[in-house]
Amino acid sequence: MEPIRVLIIDFSHDELSEELLAIFEEKKDFRCEFLKLKGTAGNRDCFKKKLSRGIFDLFLLKLTPKDSVRAEKLIGSPGFAEFRQPSIICTGDFDSGKLLNFLNLGIDDFVIAPLNPEDLFCRIRRLTRKVTLTPKLLAKTRERIGLGKIIGKNPGFTAEIAKLPVIAGCDACVLITGETGTGKEIIARAIHYLSPRSGKPFVPVNCGAIPNDLVENELFGHERGAFTGAMISQKGLISEAEGGTVFLDEVDSLPLISQVKLLRFLQDKEYRSLGSVKTRKGDVRVIAASNHDLEDLLRAEKIRSDLYYRLNVMRVALPPLRDRPEDIILLAGHFLKKYTAEFGRDFRSIEPEGLLKLQNHDWRGNIRELENVIERAVLLGEKPLIRAGDLLIGDGREEKSDQSFRAAKARVIESFEQNYLIKILETYRGNISRAARAAGKNRRAFFQLIRKYRINVEQFKT
């Protein structure tokens, strides 16, 4: 088998550069060459000259935080695109926002020091054999994971969903946050099935449902005789997900001792089954989720800070349904169609009074609560229309009309503001100063609106 040819592009030579060279020197199935860039001028020409002398299977860009601007210029240059190969960022200290920006520019993955050689080699091998998704294969993949369930046009929601293909393309840990019922597992499945790991298992784990004294056994398995009643060896969920993805829902429910074991696995990709003296390797991507404010749990010392930062490399923050008023009717229509087909009922639509009732509810249970309301209405309602009285929401009492009016008015205003900001930022390509002037607002007030609706301005820049 031909060795994998890696070009290390080094923007600032340091100890990490030496470590990389030492790591590859010992691997006979890799052929490594080194390109040291100097200053800001001539980097693209230097890069093109190096590529004219040889063909490489993968680019490994070694950066320090101060190199980000130079790296962005090189990655965004026509020359880099011309010789496009799978690419990995290697760095000692980068924040997730900058790393996400590099992924948006086309970088496939990244590793952060301290380096784990086997993890690095595993990522390189996966990228160099990655199969490109054809439109037909992508369509089948979308159908398989049920991306039709990801419904919505709210700008805050769609901005988070737009991240998924980028996040799926790398192999870093992902943290999905959002209230109960916002669809965190659907998002986790989308990331998995859009990734190179899609042919391997997706294993969901509800950490809150595992007794504290059984967490380690569930995750890592046990050997025969490890404890009383262990008559046979048993694989853990990490082993079952080999090559694929483990989804740790309610990860903050893990006891602190189990958090230590999980952290070690995330750092080294190594684990031991209960009763075993043998250390095993696990090629598994971890996606975690929580419906709590993890910063609050950090302050309360209910989650380890090192585990939190290891999990929170890439983040998807799902907004609650009450912040997505324009999506309530879309989702209600989706569930109506789903359950009329499932139960063989012939409902054509929801009457206007019923739609208004749905829009005026605050949906503390989010999408899951809405689905439950529509399912019950389909089962108990009288054809051909779902009427307001069929929609049994909360304790069944109607909200006061003045509260409903204020809530409806606030939602309309929020929807207008969000859509207006999106359109004007698109028009001025993410230039906040020009967009603010066109909107007749000062820059600070305009920026506060952007922050209020969690709009990612970078997506509009070209």
CSV table of N, CA, C and O in Angstrom, one decimal, residues 172-250:
chain,number,residue,atom,x,y,z
A,172,ALA,N,-14.7,16.6,15.7
A,172,ALA,CA,-14.6,17.1,17.1
A,172,ALA,C,-15.8,16.8,17.9
A,172,ALA,O,-16.9,16.5,17.4
A,173,CYS,N,-15.7,17.0,19.2
A,173,CYS,CA,-16.8,16.8,20.1
A,173,CYS,C,-17.8,17.9,19.8
A,173,CYS,O,-17.5,19.0,19.5
A,174,VAL,N,-19.1,17.6,20.1
A,174,VAL,CA,-20.2,18.6,19.8
A,174,VAL,C,-21.0,18.6,21.1
A,174,VAL,O,-21.3,17.6,21.7
A,175,LEU,N,-21.4,19.9,21.5
A,175,LEU,CA,-22.3,20.0,22.6
A,175,LEU,C,-23.6,20.7,22.1
A,175,LEU,O,-23.6,21.8,21.5
A,176,ILE,N,-24.7,20.0,22.3
A,176,ILE,CA,-26.0,20.5,21.8
A,176,ILE,C,-26.8,21.0,23.1
A,176,ILE,O,-27.0,20.2,24.0
A,177,THR,N,-27.2,22.2,23.1
A,177,THR,CA,-27.9,22.8,24.2
A,177,THR,C,-29.3,23.2,23.8
A,177,THR,O,-29.5,23.6,22.7
A,178,GLY,N,-30.3,23.2,24.7
A,178,GLY,CA,-31.6,23.6,24.4
A,178,GLY,C,-32.6,23.0,25.5
A,178,GLY,O,-32.3,21.9,26.1
A,179,GLU,N,-33.7,23.6,25.6
A,179,GLU,CA,-34.7,23.1,26.6
A,179,GLU,C,-35.2,21.7,26.2
A,179,GLU,O,-35.1,21.3,25.0
A,180,THR,N,-35.8,21.0,27.1
A,180,THR,CA,-36.4,19.7,26.9
A,180,THR,C,-37.5,19.9,25.7
A,180,THR,O,-38.3,20.8,25.8
A,181,GLY,N,-37.4,19.0,24.8
A,181,GLY,CA,-38.4,19.0,23.7
A,181,GLY,C,-38.0,19.8,22.5
A,181,GLY,O,-38.8,20.0,21.6
A,182,THR,N,-36.8,20.3,22.4
A,182,THR,CA,-36.4,21.2,21.3
A,182,THR,C,-35.8,20.4,20.1
A,182,THR,O,-35.5,20.9,19.1
A,183,GLY,N,-35.6,19.1,20.3
A,183,GLY,CA,-35.1,18.2,19.2
A,183,GLY,C,-33.6,18.0,19.2
A,183,GLY,O,-33.0,17.9,18.1
A,184,LYS,N,-33.0,17.8,20.3
A,184,LYS,CA,-31.5,17.7,20.4
A,184,LYS,C,-31.1,16.4,19.8
A,184,LYS,O,-30.1,16.3,19.1
A,185,GLU,N,-31.8,15.3,20.0
A,185,GLU,CA,-31.4,14.0,19.4
A,185,GLU,C,-31.5,14.0,17.9
A,185,GLU,O,-30.7,13.4,17.2
A,186,ILE,N,-32.6,14.7,17.3
A,186,ILE,CA,-32.7,14.7,15.9
A,186,ILE,C,-31.5,15.5,15.3
A,186,ILE,O,-30.9,15.0,14.3
A,187,ILE,N,-31.0,16.5,16.0
A,187,ILE,CA,-29.8,17.3,15.5
A,187,ILE,C,-28.6,16.4,15.6
A,187,ILE,O,-27.8,16.4,14.7
A,188,ALA,N,-28.5,15.6,16.7
A,188,ALA,CA,-27.3,14.7,16.8
A,188,ALA,C,-27.3,13.7,15.7
A,188,ALA,O,-26.3,13.4,15.1
A,189,ARG,N,-28.5,13.1,15.4
A,189,ARG,CA,-28.5,12.1,14.3
A,189,ARG,C,-28.2,12.8,12.9
A,189,ARG,O,-27.5,12.1,12.1
A,190,ALA,N,-28.6,14.0,12.7
A,190,ALA,CA,-28.3,14.7,11.5
A,190,ALA,C,-26.8,14.8,11.3
A,190,ALA,O,-26.2,14.6,10.3
A,191,ILE,N,-26.1,15.2,12.4
A,191,ILE,CA,-24.7,15.4,12.4
A,191,ILE,C,-24.0,14.1,12.1
A,191,ILE,O,-23.1,14.0,11.2
A,192,HIS,N,-24.4,13.0,12.7
A,192,HIS,CA,-23.8,11.7,12.5
A,192,HIS,C,-24.0,11.2,11.0
A,192,HIS,O,-23.1,10.8,10.4
A,193,TYR,N,-25.3,11.3,10.5
A,193,TYR,CA,-25.5,10.7,9.2
A,193,TYR,C,-25.1,11.6,8.1
A,193,TYR,O,-25.0,11.1,6.9
A,194,LEU,N,-24.7,12.8,8.3
A,194,LEU,CA,-24.1,13.7,7.3
A,194,LEU,C,-22.6,13.6,7.4
A,194,LEU,O,-21.9,14.2,6.6
A,195,SER,N,-22.0,12.8,8.3
A,195,SER,CA,-20.6,12.7,8.5
A,195,SER,C,-20.0,11.5,7.8
A,195,SER,O,-20.7,10.6,7.4
A,196,PRO,N,-18.7,11.4,7.7
A,196,PRO,CA,-18.0,10.2,7.2
A,196,PRO,C,-18.3,9.0,8.1
A,196,PRO,O,-18.0,7.9,7.6
A,197,ARG,N,-18.8,9.1,9.3
A,197,ARG,CA,-19.1,8.0,10.1
A,197,ARG,C,-20.5,7.4,9.9
A,197,ARG,O,-21.0,6.5,10.6
A,198,SER,N,-21.2,7.9,8.9
A,198,SER,CA,-22.6,7.6,8.7
A,198,SER,C,-22.9,6.1,8.5
A,198,SER,O,-24.0,5.6,8.8
A,199,GLY,N,-21.9,5.3,8.0
A,199,GLY,CA,-22.0,3.9,7.8
A,199,GLY,C,-21.9,3.1,9.1
A,199,GLY,O,-22.1,1.8,9.0
A,200,LYS,N,-21.5,3.7,10.2
A,200,LYS,CA,-21.3,3.0,11.4
A,200,LYS,C,-22.4,3.4,12.4
A,200,LYS,O,-23.2,4.2,12.1
A,201,PRO,N,-22.4,2.7,13.6
A,201,PRO,CA,-23.6,2.9,14.5
A,201,PRO,C,-23.7,4.3,15.1
A,201,PRO,O,-22.7,5.0,15.3
A,202,PHE,N,-25.0,4.7,15.3
A,202,PHE,CA,-25.3,5.8,16.1
A,202,PHE,C,-25.9,5.3,17.4
A,202,PHE,O,-27.0,4.6,17.3
A,203,VAL,N,-25.3,5.5,18.5
A,203,VAL,CA,-25.8,4.9,19.8
A,203,VAL,C,-26.2,6.0,20.7
A,203,VAL,O,-25.3,6.8,21.3
A,204,PRO,N,-27.5,6.2,21.0
A,204,PRO,CA,-28.0,7.2,21.9
A,204,PRO,C,-28.0,6.7,23.3
A,204,PRO,O,-28.3,5.5,23.6
A,205,VAL,N,-27.5,7.5,24.3
A,205,VAL,CA,-27.5,7.1,25.7
A,205,VAL,C,-28.1,8.2,26.5
A,205,VAL,O,-27.7,9.4,26.5
A,206,ASN,N,-29.2,7.8,27.3
A,206,ASN,CA,-29.8,8.8,28.2
A,206,ASN,C,-29.0,8.7,29.6
A,206,ASN,O,-29.3,7.8,30.4
A,207,CYS,N,-28.1,9.6,29.8
A,207,CYS,CA,-27.3,9.5,31.0
A,207,CYS,C,-28.1,9.6,32.3
A,207,CYS,O,-27.7,9.0,33.3
A,208,GLY,N,-29.2,10.3,32.2
A,208,GLY,CA,-30.0,10.5,33.4
A,208,GLY,C,-30.8,9.3,33.8
A,208,GLY,O,-31.3,9.2,34.9
A,209,ALA,N,-30.9,8.3,32.9
A,209,ALA,CA,-31.6,7.1,33.2
A,209,ALA,C,-30.7,5.9,33.7
A,209,ALA,O,-31.2,4.9,34.0
A,210,ILE,N,-29.4,6.2,33.8
A,210,ILE,CA,-28.5,5.1,34.2
A,210,ILE,C,-28.2,5.3,35.7
A,210,ILE,O,-27.8,6.4,36.1
A,211,PRO,N,-28.4,4.3,36.5
A,211,PRO,CA,-28.1,4.5,38.0
A,211,PRO,C,-26.6,4.8,38.1
A,211,PRO,O,-25.7,4.3,37.3
A,212,ASN,N,-26.2,5.6,39.1
A,212,ASN,CA,-24.9,6.1,39.3
A,212,ASN,C,-23.8,5.0,39.3
A,212,ASN,O,-22.7,5.1,38.8
A,213,ASP,N,-24.2,3.9,40.0
A,213,ASP,CA,-23.2,2.8,40.2
A,213,ASP,C,-23.1,1.9,38.9
A,213,ASP,O,-22.2,1.0,38.9
A,214,LEU,N,-23.9,2.2,37.9
A,214,LEU,CA,-23.8,1.4,36.7
A,214,LEU,C,-23.3,2.2,35.4
A,214,LEU,O,-23.2,1.6,34.4
A,215,VAL,N,-22.9,3.4,35.6
A,215,VAL,CA,-22.6,4.3,34.5
A,215,VAL,C,-21.3,3.7,33.8
A,215,VAL,O,-21.3,3.5,32.5
A,216,GLU,N,-20.3,3.4,34.6
A,216,GLU,CA,-19.0,2.9,34.0
A,216,GLU,C,-19.3,1.6,33.2
A,216,GLU,O,-18.7,1.4,32.1
A,217,ASN,N,-20.1,0.7,33.8
A,217,ASN,CA,-20.4,-0.6,33.2
A,217,ASN,C,-21.1,-0.4,31.9
A,217,ASN,O,-20.8,-1.1,30.9
A,218,GLU,N,-22.1,0.5,31.9
A,218,GLU,CA,-22.9,0.8,30.6
A,218,GLU,C,-22.0,1.3,29.5
A,218,GLU,O,-22.1,0.9,28.4
A,219,LEU,N,-21.1,2.3,29.9
A,219,LEU,CA,-20.3,2.9,28.8
A,219,LEU,C,-19.2,2.0,28.4
A,219,LEU,O,-18.9,1.9,27.2
A,220,PHE,N,-18.5,1.3,29.3
A,220,PHE,CA,-17.2,0.6,28.9
A,220,PHE,C,-17.3,-0.9,29.0
A,220,PHE,O,-16.4,-1.6,28.6
A,221,GLY,N,-18.4,-1.4,29.6
A,221,GLY,CA,-18.6,-2.9,29.6
A,221,GLY,C,-17.8,-3.5,30.8
A,221,GLY,O,-17.2,-2.8,31.6
A,222,HIS,N,-17.9,-4.8,30.9
A,222,HIS,CA,-17.2,-5.5,31.9
A,222,HIS,C,-16.7,-6.9,31.4
A,222,HIS,O,-17.2,-7.4,30.4
A,223,GLU,N,-15.7,-7.4,32.2
A,223,GLU,CA,-15.2,-8.8,31.9
A,223,GLU,C,-15.9,-9.8,32.8
A,223,GLU,O,-16.5,-9.4,33.9
A,224,ARG,N,-15.8,-11.0,32.4
A,224,ARG,CA,-16.4,-12.1,33.3
A,224,ARG,C,-15.8,-12.1,34.6
A,224,ARG,O,-14.6,-12.0,34.8
A,225,GLY,N,-16.6,-12.1,35.7
A,225,GLY,CA,-16.1,-12.2,37.0
A,225,GLY,C,-15.7,-10.8,37.6
A,225,GLY,O,-15.2,-10.7,38.7
A,226,ALA,N,-16.0,-9.8,36.9
A,226,ALA,CA,-15.7,-8.4,37.4
A,226,ALA,C,-16.4,-8.1,38.6
A,226,ALA,O,-15.9,-7.3,39.5
A,227,PHE,N,-17.6,-8.6,38.8
A,227,PHE,CA,-18.4,-8.4,40.0
A,227,PHE,C,-19.3,-9.5,40.2
A,227,PHE,O,-19.5,-10.4,39.3
A,228,THR,N,-20.0,-9.6,41.3
A,228,THR,CA,-20.9,-10.7,41.6
A,228,THR,C,-22.0,-10.7,40.6
A,228,THR,O,-22.7,-9.7,40.4
A,229,GLY,N,-22.2,-11.8,39.9
A,229,GLY,CA,-23.3,-12.0,38.9
A,229,GLY,C,-22.8,-11.7,37.5
A,229,GLY,O,-23.5,-11.9,36.5
A,230,ALA,N,-21.5,-11.3,37.3
A,230,ALA,CA,-20.9,-11.1,36.0
A,230,ALA,C,-20.5,-12.4,35.4
A,230,ALA,O,-19.3,-12.8,35.5
A,231,MET,N,-21.4,-13.2,34.9
A,231,MET,CA,-21.1,-14.6,34.4
A,231,MET,C,-20.5,-14.6,33.1
A,231,MET,O,-19.8,-15.5,32.7
A,232,ILE,N,-20.7,-13.5,32.3
A,232,ILE,CA,-20.1,-13.4,31.0
A,232,ILE,C,-19.6,-12.0,30.8
A,232,ILE,O,-20.0,-11.1,31.4
A,233,SER,N,-18.7,-11.9,29.8
A,233,SER,CA,-18.2,-10.6,29.5
A,233,SER,C,-19.3,-9.8,28.7
A,233,SER,O,-20.1,-10.4,28.0
A,234,GLN,N,-19.3,-8.5,28.8
A,234,GLN,CA,-20.3,-7.7,28.1
A,234,GLN,C,-19.7,-6.4,27.6
A,234,GLN,O,-18.9,-5.7,28.3
A,235,LYS,N,-20.0,-6.1,26.3
A,235,LYS,CA,-19.5,-4.9,25.7
A,235,LYS,C,-20.2,-3.7,26.2
A,235,LYS,O,-21.4,-3.8,26.6
A,236,GLY,N,-19.5,-2.6,26.3
A,236,GLY,CA,-20.2,-1.3,26.7
A,236,GLY,C,-20.7,-0.6,25.4
A,236,GLY,O,-20.4,-1.0,24.3
A,237,LEU,N,-21.3,0.5,25.7
A,237,LEU,CA,-21.9,1.3,24.6
A,237,LEU,C,-20.8,1.9,23.7
A,237,LEU,O,-21.0,2.1,22.5
A,238,ILE,N,-19.7,2.2,24.3
A,238,ILE,CA,-18.5,2.8,23.5
A,238,ILE,C,-18.1,1.8,22.5
A,238,ILE,O,-17.8,2.1,21.3
A,239,SER,N,-18.0,0.5,22.9
A,239,SER,CA,-17.6,-0.5,22.0
A,239,SER,C,-18.6,-0.8,20.9
A,239,SER,O,-18.3,-1.0,19.7
A,240,GLU,N,-19.9,-0.7,21.3
A,240,GLU,CA,-21.0,-0.9,20.3
A,240,GLU,C,-21.0,0.1,19.2
A,240,GLU,O,-21.3,-0.1,18.1
A,241,ALA,N,-20.5,1.3,19.6
A,241,ALA,CA,-20.5,2.4,18.6
A,241,ALA,C,-19.2,2.5,17.8
A,241,ALA,O,-19.0,3.5,17.1
A,242,GLU,N,-18.3,1.6,17.9
A,242,GLU,CA,-17.0,1.6,17.3
A,242,GLU,C,-17.1,2.1,15.8
A,242,GLU,O,-17.9,1.6,15.0
A,243,GLY,N,-16.3,3.1,15.5
A,243,GLY,CA,-16.3,3.7,14.2
A,243,GLY,C,-17.4,4.7,14.0
A,243,GLY,O,-17.4,5.5,13.0
A,244,GLY,N,-18.4,4.8,14.9
A,244,GLY,CA,-19.5,5.7,14.7
A,244,GLY,C,-19.6,6.8,15.8
A,244,GLY,O,-18.6,7.4,16.1
A,245,THR,N,-20.8,7.0,16.3
A,245,THR,CA,-21.1,8.2,17.2
A,245,THR,C,-21.8,7.7,18.4
A,245,THR,O,-22.8,6.9,18.3
A,246,VAL,N,-21.4,8.2,19.6
A,246,VAL,CA,-22.2,8.0,20.8
A,246,VAL,C,-22.8,9.4,21.1
A,246,VAL,O,-22.2,10.4,21.2
A,247,PHE,N,-24.1,9.4,21.4
A,247,PHE,CA,-24.9,10.6,21.8
A,247,PHE,C,-25.2,10.5,23.2
A,247,PHE,O,-26.0,9.7,23.7
A,248,LEU,N,-24.6,11.3,24.0
A,248,LEU,CA,-24.8,11.4,25.5
A,248,LEU,C,-25.8,12.5,25.9
A,248,LEU,O,-25.4,13.6,26.0
A,249,ASP,N,-27.0,12.1,25.9
A,249,ASP,CA,-28.1,13.0,26.3
A,249,ASP,C,-28.1,13.2,27.8
A,249,ASP,O,-27.8,12.2,28.6
A,250,GLU,N,-28.4,14.4,28.3
A,250,GLU,CA,-28.4,14.7,29.7
A,250,GLU,C,-27.0,14.4,30.3
A,250,GLU,O,-26.9,13.8,31.4
